[in-house]
Coordinates of C-alpha atoms in Angstrom, one line a residue:
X1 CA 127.9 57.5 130.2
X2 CA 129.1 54.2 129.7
X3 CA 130.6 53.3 126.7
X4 CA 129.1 50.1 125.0
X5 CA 130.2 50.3 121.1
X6 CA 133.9 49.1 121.5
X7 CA 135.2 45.5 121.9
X8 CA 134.6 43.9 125.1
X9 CA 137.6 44.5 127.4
X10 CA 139.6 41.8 129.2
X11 CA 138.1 42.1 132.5
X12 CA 134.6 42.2 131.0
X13 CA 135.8 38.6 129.5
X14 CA 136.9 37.5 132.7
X15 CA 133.9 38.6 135.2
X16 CA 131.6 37.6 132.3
X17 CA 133.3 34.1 132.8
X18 CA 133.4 34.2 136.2
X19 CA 129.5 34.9 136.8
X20 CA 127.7 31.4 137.5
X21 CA 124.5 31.5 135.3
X22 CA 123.2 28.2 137.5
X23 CA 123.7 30.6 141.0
X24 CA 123.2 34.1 139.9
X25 CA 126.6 34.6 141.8
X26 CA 130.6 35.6 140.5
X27 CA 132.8 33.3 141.6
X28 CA 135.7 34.4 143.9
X29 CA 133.6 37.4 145.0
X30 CA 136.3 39.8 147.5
X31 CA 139.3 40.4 147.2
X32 CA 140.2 38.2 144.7
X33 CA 138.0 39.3 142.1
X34 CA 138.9 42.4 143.0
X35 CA 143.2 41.5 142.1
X36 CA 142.3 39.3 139.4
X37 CA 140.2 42.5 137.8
X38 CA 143.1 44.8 137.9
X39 CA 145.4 42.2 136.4
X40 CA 143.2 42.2 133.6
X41 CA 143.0 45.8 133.1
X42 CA 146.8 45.9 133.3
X43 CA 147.5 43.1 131.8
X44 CA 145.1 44.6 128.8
X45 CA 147.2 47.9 129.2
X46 CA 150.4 45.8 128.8
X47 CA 149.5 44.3 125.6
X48 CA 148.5 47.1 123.9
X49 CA 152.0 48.9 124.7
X50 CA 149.8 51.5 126.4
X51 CA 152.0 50.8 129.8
X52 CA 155.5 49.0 130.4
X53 CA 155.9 47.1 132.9
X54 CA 160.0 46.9 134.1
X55 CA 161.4 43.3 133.7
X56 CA 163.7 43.8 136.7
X57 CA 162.0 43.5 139.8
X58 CA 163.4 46.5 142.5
X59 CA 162.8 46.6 146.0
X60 CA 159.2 47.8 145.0
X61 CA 158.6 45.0 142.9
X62 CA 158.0 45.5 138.9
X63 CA 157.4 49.4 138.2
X64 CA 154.9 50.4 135.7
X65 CA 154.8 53.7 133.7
X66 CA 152.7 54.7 130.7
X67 CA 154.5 54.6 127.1
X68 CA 154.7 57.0 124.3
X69 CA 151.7 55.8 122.7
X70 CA 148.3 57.0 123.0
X71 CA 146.1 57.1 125.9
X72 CA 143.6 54.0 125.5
X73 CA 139.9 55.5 124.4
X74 CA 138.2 52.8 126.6
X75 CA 137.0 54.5 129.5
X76 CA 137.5 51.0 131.7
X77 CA 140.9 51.2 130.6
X78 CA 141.5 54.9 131.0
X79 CA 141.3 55.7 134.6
X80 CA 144.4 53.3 135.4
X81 CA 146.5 54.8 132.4
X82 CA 145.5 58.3 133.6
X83 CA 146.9 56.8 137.6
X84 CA 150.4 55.8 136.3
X85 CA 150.7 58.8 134.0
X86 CA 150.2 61.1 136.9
X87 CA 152.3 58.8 139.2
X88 CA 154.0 55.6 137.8
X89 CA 154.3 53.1 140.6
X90 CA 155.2 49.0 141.3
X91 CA 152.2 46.4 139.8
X92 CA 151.7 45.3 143.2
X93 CA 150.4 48.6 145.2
X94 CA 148.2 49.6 141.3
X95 CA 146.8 46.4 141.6
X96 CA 145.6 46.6 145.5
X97 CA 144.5 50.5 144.5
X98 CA 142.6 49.8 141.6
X99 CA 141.3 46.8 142.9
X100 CA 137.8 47.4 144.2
X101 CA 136.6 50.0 142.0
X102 CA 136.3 47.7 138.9
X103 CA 134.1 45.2 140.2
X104 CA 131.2 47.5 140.1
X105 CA 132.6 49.4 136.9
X106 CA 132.9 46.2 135.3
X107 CA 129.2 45.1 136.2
X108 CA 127.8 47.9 135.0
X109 CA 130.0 47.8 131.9
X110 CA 128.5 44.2 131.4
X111 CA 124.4 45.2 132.2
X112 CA 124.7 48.0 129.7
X113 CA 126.0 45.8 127.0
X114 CA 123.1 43.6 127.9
X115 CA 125.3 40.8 128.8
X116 CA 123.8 40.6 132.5
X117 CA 120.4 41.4 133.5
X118 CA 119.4 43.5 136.6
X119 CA 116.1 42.0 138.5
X120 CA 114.3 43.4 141.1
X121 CA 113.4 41.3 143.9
X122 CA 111.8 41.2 147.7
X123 CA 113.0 39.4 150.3
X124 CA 110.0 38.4 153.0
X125 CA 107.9 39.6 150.8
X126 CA 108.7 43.7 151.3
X127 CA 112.8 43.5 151.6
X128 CA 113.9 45.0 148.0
X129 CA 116.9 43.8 146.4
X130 CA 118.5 42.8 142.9
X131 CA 119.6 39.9 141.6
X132 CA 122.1 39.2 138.2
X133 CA 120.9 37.2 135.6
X134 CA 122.8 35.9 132.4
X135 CA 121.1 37.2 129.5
X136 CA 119.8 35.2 126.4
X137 CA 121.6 36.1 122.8
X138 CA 125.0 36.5 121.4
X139 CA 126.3 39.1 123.9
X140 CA 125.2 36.9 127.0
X141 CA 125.2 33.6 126.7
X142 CA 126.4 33.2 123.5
X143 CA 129.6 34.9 124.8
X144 CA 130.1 33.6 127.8
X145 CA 129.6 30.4 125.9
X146 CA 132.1 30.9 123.5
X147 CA 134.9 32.1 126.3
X148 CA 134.0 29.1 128.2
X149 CA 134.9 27.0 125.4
X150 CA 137.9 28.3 124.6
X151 CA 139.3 28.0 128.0
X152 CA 138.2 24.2 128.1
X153 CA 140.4 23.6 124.8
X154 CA 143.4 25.4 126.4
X155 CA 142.8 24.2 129.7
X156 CA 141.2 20.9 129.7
X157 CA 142.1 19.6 126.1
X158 CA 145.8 21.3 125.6
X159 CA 145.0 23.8 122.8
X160 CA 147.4 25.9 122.0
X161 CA 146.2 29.4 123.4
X162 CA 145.9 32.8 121.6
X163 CA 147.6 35.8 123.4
X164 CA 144.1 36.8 124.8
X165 CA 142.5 33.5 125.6
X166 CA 146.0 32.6 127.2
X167 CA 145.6 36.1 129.0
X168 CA 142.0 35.2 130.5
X169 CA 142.7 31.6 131.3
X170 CA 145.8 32.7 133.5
X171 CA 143.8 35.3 135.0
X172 CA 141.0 32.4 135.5
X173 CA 143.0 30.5 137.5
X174 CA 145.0 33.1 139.7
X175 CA 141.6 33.8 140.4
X176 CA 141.0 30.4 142.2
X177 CA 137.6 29.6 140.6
X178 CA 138.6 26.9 138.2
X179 CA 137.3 23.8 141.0
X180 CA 134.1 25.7 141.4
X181 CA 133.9 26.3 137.3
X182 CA 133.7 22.0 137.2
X183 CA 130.8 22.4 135.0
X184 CA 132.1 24.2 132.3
X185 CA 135.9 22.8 132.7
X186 CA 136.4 19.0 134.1
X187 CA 138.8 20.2 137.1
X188 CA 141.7 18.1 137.6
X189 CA 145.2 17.9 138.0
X190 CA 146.1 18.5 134.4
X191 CA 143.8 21.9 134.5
X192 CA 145.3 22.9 138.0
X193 CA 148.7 22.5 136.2
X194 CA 148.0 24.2 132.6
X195 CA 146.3 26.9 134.9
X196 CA 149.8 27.7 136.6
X197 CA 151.6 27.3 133.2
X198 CA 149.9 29.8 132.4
X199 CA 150.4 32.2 135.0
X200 CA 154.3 31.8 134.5
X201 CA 153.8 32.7 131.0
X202 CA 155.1 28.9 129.8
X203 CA 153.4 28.7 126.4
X204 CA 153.4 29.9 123.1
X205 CA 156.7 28.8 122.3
X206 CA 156.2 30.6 118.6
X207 CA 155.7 34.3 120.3
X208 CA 159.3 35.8 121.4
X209 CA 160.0 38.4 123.7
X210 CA 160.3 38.6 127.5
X211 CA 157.6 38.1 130.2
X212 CA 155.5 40.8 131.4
X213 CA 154.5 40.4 134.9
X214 CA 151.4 41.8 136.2
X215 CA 150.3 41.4 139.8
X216 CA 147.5 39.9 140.4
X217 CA 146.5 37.8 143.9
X218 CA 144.4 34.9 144.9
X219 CA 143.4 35.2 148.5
X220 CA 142.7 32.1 150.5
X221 CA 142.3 32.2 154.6
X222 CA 145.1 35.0 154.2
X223 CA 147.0 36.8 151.4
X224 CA 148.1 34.6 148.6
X225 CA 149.6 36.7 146.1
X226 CA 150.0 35.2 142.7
X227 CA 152.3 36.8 139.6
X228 CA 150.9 36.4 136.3
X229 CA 153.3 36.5 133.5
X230 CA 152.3 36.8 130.0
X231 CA 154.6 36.9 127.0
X232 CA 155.7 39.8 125.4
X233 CA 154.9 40.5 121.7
X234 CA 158.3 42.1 120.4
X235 CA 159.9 39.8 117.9
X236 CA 163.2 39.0 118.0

């Protein structure tokens, strides 16, 4: 059973973002959406202090292992925490392993809040199929609404981000979606560039600590593979 009383994850945020109400499509469908999904559940994982992720990067790239806290109670969240306790392992192979699972997980996660609608259709008149639909009210377009927003301040108008929305609109744009999101945010140059300021964790200047990196990629013609990395929260 799906759980739909607790807070909306990260990667609900972000494929709730992603979704094109105009198309009925998600942007950067593949293997991008499939990286940028496990950066968010990581990158959630991170935050919370439910994983570490090493500052030194080995030959195997940035290792992650579970902490001493709790196991998270969101079942999104669980199955990677439950994969690095059994085995920790570098960001970069969790990400391509967790990947594909959590684009369907995440859907579902998304339908059952009511967020997205699931419609039948026919295709020639007898080919059945389904197609997604952004639904009305606070937990569907009201939501997306209000994300959307908050990534045009940071992005478009400068804002000075919170931990999260600086956390989704890094993950936006390692995603590559941001020219095909003109609608919502003016692209430009300026975006492009906050975007990848983002990534490299260069904002916030008020929040001390060091830079967790989480993996995430951005696929292009052939493997692109962008690091997102997001302040830490330890003060100094």
């Amino acid at each position: 059973m799906i759980e739909t009383t607790l807070a909306p994850t990260l990667a609900e945020d972000l494929l709730l973002v992603l979704f094109d109400p105009r198309s009925g499509s998600i942007h950067s469908e593949g293997s991008p959406l499939f990286h940028v999904l496990a950066g968010a559940v990581l990158t959630e994982l991170a935050l919370s202090g439910a994983v570490d992720i090493d500052r030194k990067t080995t030959l195997r790239g940035r290792q992650v292992r579970v902490t001493s806290s709790a196991a998270p109670t969101d079942e999104l969240l669980l199955g990677t925490w439950q994969r690095v306790e059994r085995k920790p392992t570098d960001a970069y192979s969790l990400v391509l392993e967790i990947g594909p699972a959590l684009r369907a997980l995440t859907l579902d996660r998304l339908v059952s809040r009511g967020a997205l609608l699931r419609e039948k259709t026919t295709t020639l008149g007898f080919i059945p199929g389904t197609r997604l639909r952004l639904a009305e009210g606070a937990g569907g377009a009201g939501r997306r609404g209000e994300l959307v927003a908050s990534l045009r301040s940071v992005l478009a108008e400068g804002a000075e981000p919170s931990v999260r929305t600086a956390a989704l609109a890094a993950l936006v744009s390692a995603s590559g979606a941001l020219p095909a999101m003109h609608r919502d945010i003016p692209w430009s140059g300026d975006v492009y560039a906050r975007g990848r300021e983002l990534q490299q964790g260069k904002w916030g200047a008020q929040i001390a600590g060091d830079a967790i990196a989480v993996a995430a990629a951005a696929m292009l013609s052939t493997a692109l593979f962008v690091t997102i990395g997001l302040p830490g929260l330890r003060d100094d």
